[in-house]
Tab-separated table of C-alpha atoms in Angstrom:
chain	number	residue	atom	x	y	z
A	216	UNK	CA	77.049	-20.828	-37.959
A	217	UNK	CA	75.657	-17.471	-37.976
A	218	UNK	CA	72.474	-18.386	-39.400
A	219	UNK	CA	72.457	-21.248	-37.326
A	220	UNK	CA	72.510	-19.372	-34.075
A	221	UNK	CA	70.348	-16.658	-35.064
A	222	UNK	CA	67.730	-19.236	-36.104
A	223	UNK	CA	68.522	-20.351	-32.695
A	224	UNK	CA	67.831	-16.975	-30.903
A	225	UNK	CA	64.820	-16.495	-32.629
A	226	UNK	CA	63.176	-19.574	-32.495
A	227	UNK	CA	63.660	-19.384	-28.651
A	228	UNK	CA	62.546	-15.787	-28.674
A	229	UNK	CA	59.317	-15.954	-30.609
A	230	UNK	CA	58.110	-19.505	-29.190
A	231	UNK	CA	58.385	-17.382	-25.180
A	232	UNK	CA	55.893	-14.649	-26.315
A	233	UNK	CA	53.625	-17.138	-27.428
A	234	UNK	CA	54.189	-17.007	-31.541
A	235	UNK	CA	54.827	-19.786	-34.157
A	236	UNK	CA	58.054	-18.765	-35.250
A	237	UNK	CA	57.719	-20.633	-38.262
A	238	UNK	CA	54.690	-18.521	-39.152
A	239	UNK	CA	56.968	-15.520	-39.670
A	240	UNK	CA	59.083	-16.383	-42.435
A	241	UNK	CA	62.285	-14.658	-41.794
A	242	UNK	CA	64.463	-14.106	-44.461
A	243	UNK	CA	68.186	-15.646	-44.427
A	244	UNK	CA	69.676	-11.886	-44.445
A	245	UNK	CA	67.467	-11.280	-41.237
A	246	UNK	CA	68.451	-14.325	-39.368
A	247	UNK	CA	72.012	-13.939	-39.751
A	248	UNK	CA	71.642	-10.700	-38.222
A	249	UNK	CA	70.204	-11.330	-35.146
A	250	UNK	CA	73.279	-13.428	-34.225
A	251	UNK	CA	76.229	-11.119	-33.902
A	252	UNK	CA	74.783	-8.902	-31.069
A	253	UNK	CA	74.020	-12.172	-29.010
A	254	UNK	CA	77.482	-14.843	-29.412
A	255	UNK	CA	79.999	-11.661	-29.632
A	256	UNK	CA	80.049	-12.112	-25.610
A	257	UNK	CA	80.508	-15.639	-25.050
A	258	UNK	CA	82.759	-15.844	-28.583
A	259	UNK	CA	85.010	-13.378	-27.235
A	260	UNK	CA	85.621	-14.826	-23.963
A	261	UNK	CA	86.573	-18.806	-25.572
A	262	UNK	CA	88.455	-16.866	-27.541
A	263	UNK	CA	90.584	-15.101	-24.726
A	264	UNK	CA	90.336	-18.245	-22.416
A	265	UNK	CA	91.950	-20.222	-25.925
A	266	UNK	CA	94.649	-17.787	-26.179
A	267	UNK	CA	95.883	-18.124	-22.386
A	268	UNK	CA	95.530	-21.520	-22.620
A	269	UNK	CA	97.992	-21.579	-25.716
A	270	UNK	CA	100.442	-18.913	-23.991
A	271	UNK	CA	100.258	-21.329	-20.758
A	272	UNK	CA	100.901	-24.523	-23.433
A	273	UNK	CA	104.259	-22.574	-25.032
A	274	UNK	CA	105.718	-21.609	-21.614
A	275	UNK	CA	105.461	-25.371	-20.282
A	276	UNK	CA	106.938	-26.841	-23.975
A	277	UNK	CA	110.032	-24.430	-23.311
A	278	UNK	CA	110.157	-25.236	-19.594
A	279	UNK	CA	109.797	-28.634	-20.345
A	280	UNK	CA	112.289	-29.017	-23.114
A	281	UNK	CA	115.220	-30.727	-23.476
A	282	UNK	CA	116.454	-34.302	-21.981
A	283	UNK	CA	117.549	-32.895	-18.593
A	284	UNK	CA	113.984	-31.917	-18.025
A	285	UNK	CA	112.332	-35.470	-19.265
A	286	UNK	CA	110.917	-36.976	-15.790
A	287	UNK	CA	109.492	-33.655	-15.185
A	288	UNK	CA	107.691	-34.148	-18.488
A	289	UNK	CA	106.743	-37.256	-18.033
A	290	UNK	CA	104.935	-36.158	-14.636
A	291	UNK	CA	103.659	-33.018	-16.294
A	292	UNK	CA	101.643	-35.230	-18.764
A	293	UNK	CA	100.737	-37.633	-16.507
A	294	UNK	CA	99.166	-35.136	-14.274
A	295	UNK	CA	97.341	-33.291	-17.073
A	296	UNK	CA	95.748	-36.422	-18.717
A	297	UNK	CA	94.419	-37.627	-15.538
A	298	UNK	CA	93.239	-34.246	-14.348
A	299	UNK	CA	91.797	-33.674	-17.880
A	300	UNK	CA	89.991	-37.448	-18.109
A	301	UNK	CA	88.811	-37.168	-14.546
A	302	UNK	CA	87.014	-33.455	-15.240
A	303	UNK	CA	85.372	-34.933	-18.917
A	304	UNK	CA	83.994	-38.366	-17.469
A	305	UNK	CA	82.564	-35.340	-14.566
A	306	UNK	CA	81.723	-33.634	-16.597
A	307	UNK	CA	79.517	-36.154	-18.691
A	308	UNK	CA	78.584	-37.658	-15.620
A	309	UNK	CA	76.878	-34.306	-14.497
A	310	UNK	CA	75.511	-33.885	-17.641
A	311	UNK	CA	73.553	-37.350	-17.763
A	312	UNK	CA	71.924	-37.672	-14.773
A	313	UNK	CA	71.585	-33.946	-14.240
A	314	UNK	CA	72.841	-33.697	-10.255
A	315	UNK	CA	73.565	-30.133	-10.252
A	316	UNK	CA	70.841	-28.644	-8.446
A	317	UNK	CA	70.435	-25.344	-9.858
A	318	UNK	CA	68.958	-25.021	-13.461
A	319	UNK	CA	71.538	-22.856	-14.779
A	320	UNK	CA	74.394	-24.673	-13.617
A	321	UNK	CA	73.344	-27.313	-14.909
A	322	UNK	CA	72.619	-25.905	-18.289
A	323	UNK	CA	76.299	-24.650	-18.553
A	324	UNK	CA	78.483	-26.105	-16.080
A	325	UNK	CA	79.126	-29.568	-17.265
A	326	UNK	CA	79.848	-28.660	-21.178
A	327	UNK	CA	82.626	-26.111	-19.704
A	328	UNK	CA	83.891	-28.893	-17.143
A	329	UNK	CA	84.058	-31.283	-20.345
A	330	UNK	CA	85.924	-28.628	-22.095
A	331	UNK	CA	88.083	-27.488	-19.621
A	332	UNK	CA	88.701	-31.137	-18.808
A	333	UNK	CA	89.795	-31.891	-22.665
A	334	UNK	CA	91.908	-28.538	-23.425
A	335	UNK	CA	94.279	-30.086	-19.908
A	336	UNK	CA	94.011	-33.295	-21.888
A	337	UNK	CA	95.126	-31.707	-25.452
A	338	UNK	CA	97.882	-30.281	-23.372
A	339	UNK	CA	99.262	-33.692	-21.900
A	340	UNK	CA	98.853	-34.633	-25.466
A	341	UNK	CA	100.925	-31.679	-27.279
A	342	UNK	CA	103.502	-32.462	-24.439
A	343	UNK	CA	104.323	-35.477	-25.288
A	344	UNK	CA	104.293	-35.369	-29.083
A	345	UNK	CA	106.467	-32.421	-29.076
A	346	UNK	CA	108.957	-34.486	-26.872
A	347	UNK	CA	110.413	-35.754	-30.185
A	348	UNK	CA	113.037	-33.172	-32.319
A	349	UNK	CA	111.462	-31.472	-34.476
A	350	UNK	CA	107.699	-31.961	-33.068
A	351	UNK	CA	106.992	-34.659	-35.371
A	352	UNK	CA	105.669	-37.925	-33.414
A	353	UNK	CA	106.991	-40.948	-34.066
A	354	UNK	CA	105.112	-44.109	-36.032
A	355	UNK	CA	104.056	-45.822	-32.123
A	356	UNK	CA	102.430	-42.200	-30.970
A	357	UNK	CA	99.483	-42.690	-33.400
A	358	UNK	CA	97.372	-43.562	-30.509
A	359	UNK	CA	98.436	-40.204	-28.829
A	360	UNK	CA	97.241	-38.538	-32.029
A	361	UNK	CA	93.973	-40.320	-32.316
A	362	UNK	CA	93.704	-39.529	-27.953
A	363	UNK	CA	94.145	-35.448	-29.131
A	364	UNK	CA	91.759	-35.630	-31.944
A	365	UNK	CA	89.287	-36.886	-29.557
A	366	UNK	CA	90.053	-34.719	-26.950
A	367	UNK	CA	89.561	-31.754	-29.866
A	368	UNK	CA	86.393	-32.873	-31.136
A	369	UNK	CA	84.958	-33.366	-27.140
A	370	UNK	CA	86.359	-29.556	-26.903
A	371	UNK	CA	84.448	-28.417	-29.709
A	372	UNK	CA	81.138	-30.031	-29.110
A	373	UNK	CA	81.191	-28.684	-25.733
A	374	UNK	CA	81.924	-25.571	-26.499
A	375	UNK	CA	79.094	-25.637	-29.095
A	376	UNK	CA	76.873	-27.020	-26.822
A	377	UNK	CA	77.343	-24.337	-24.447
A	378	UNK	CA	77.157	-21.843	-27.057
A	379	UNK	CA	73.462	-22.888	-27.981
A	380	UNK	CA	72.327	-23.117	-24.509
A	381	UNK	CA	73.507	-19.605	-23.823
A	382	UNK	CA	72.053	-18.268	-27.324
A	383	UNK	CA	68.365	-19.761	-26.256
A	384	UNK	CA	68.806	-18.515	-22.356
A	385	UNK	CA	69.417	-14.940	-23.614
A	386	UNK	CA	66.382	-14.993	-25.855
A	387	UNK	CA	64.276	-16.215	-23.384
A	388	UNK	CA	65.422	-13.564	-21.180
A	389	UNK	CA	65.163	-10.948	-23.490
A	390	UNK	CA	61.123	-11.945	-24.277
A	391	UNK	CA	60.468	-12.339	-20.604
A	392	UNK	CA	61.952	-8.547	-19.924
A	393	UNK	CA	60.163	-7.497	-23.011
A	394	UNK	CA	56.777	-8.926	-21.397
A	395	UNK	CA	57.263	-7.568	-18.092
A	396	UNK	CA	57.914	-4.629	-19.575
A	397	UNK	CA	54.821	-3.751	-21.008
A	398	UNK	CA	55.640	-5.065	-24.431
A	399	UNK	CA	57.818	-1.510	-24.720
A	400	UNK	CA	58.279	-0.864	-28.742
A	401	UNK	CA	55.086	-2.607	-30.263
A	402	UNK	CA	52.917	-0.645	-32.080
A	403	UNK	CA	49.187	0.161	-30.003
A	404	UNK	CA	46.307	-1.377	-32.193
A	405	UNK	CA	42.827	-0.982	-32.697
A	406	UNK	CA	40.821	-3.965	-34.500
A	407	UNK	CA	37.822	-3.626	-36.464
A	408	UNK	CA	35.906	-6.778	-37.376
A	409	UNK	CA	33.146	-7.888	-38.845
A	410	UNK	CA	32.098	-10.411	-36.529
A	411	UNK	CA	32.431	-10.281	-32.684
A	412	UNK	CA	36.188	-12.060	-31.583
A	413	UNK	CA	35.980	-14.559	-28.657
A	414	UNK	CA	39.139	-13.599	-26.786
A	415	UNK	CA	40.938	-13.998	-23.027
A	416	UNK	CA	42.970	-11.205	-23.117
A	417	UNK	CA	42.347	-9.262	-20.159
A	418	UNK	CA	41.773	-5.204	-20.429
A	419	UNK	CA	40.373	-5.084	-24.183
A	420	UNK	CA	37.655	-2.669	-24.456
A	421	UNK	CA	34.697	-3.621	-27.145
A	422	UNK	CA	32.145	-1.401	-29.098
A	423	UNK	CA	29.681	-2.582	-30.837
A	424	UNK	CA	28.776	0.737	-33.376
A	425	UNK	CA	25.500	-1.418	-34.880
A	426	UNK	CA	24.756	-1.973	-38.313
A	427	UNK	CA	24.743	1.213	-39.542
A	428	UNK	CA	28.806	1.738	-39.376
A	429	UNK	CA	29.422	-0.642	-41.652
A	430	UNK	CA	30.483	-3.919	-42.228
A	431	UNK	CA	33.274	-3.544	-39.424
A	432	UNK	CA	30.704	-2.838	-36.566
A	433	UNK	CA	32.823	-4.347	-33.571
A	434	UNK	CA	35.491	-2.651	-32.241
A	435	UNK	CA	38.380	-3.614	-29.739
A	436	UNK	CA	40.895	-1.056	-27.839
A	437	UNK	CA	43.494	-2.069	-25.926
A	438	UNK	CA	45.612	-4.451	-27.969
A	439	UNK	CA	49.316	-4.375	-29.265
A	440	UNK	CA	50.485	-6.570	-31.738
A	441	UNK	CA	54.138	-8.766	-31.707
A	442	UNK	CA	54.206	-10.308	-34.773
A	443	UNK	CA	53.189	-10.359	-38.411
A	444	UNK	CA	52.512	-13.346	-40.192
A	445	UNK	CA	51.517	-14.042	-43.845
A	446	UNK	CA	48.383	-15.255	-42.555
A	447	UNK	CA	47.316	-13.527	-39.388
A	448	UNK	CA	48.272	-11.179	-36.395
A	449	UNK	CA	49.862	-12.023	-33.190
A	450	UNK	CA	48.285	-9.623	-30.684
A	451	UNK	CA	48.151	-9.260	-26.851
A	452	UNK	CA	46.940	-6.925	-24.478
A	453	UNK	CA	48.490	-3.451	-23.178
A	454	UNK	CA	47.872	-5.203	-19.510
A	455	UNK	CA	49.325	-8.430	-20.302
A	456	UNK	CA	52.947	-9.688	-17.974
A	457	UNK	CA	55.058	-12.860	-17.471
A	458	UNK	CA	52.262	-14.600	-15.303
A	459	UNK	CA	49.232	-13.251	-16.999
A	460	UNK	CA	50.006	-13.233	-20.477
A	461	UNK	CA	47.293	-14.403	-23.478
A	462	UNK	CA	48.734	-14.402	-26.725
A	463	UNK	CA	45.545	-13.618	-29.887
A	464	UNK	CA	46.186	-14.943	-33.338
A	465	UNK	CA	43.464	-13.356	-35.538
A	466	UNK	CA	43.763	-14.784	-39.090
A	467	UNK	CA	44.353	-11.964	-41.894
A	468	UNK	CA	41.374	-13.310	-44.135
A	469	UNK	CA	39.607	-10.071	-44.749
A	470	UNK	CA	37.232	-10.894	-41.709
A	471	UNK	CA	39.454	-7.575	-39.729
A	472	UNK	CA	41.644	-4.706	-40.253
A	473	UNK	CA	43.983	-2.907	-37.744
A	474	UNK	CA	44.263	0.841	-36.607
A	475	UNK	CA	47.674	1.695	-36.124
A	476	UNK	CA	48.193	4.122	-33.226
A	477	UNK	CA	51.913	3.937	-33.043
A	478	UNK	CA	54.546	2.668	-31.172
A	479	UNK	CA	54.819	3.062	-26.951
């Protein structure tokens, strides 16, 4: 999971600045570690929200035990199934044909209206299996076992599907704010080349030092570079934001080599 979610975050990441993030190669060790700092959040919080919602599930079982208390039960379960049905087929019915009319809300809120929808629904479901001494359901509840094992597996999808689509919003934040930030931590280049580069990138300044420097007569100032690859550079200008951004991938075939000036 952790490797799946940091493959996730990066992926999303790379592919806003304008980079192949399959060019990069990251190592297992590396993607796993871009994970933690991004789902510890969102992880956190189900797991709080899970805990109340199993403190709230013990405090209704003891309420609700005993035969005295068995039509109150009866409505208690009745009235969390159909509240939790009504909020998942809402919930999937947002999600399909996309009503919500913000982007974010959309993105998040019918997952969490599916789960929220299924935990009331696990709860009708506990209720009523638990109504038996012991806790052990009889032979004619296996369709309220197979109803909470659906209910659980709608929970957990949900959940994970709300998990990815919060792991790939923060990393497309977190590019954005690094573009419109000046690319803040790259490293300031200068690229010498053998041949002259046919670029867009706005505020690069070129020299041409003739034949007599050497074989790497052109030079170009301004550039900082965002990625490495095994087989060329990733490099945009010191000017470069959100709306005027040009991402240049030189290949690393001997045809250039890069000045490092340091990191800004």
């Amino acid at each position: 999971m952790l490797y799946y979610f940091g493959s996730l975050y990066t992926k999303a990441y790379y592919t806003t600045l304008g980079v192949f993030p399959e060019d990069l190669g990251f190592s297992i060790q590396g993607t796993v570690a871009s994970s933690p700092n991004v789902i510890f959040q969102p992880l956190c919080l189900f797991l709080i929200v899970g805990l109340v919602s199993v403190l709230v599930l013990g405090w209704l079982t003891q309420r609700l035990d005993g035969s005295r208390h068995a039509a109150r039960r009866r409505r208690a379960i009745r009235w969390l199934l159909t509240l939790g049905v009504g909020m998942v087929m809402l919930g999937c019915v947002t999600f399909v044909w996309g009503v919500l009319p913000m982007r974010q809300a959309q993105l998040f809120l019918p997952a969490l209206t599916v789960a929220a929808g299924a935990t009331l629904a696990v709860m009708a479901v506990h209720l009523r299996l638990s109504a038996q001494a012991g806790g052990r359901p009889p032979p004619d509840d296996r369709m309220w076992l197979a109803a909470g094992t659906l209910f659980l597996a709608l929970l957990t999808l949900s959940l994970f599907y709300d998990m990815t689509q919060y792991v790939a919003a923060v990393a497309r934040g977190d590019a954005r704010s690094k573009i419109d930030g000046g690319y803040q931590g790259t490293q300031w280049i200068v690229v010498h080349s053998m041949v002259p580069l046919a670029h867009y990138a706005p505020g690069i300044t070129t020299k041409d030092h003739g034949p007599r420097f050497g074989p790497y007569r052109y030079e170009y100032q301004g550039f900082r570079i965002i990625a490495k690859a095994p087989s060329r550079f990733y490099l945009v200008s010191h000017t470069s934001r959100w709306n005027s951004r040009v991402v240049v991938a030189l290949p690393d075939n001997g045809t250039v080599w890069m000045e490092i000036r340091g990191a800004m």
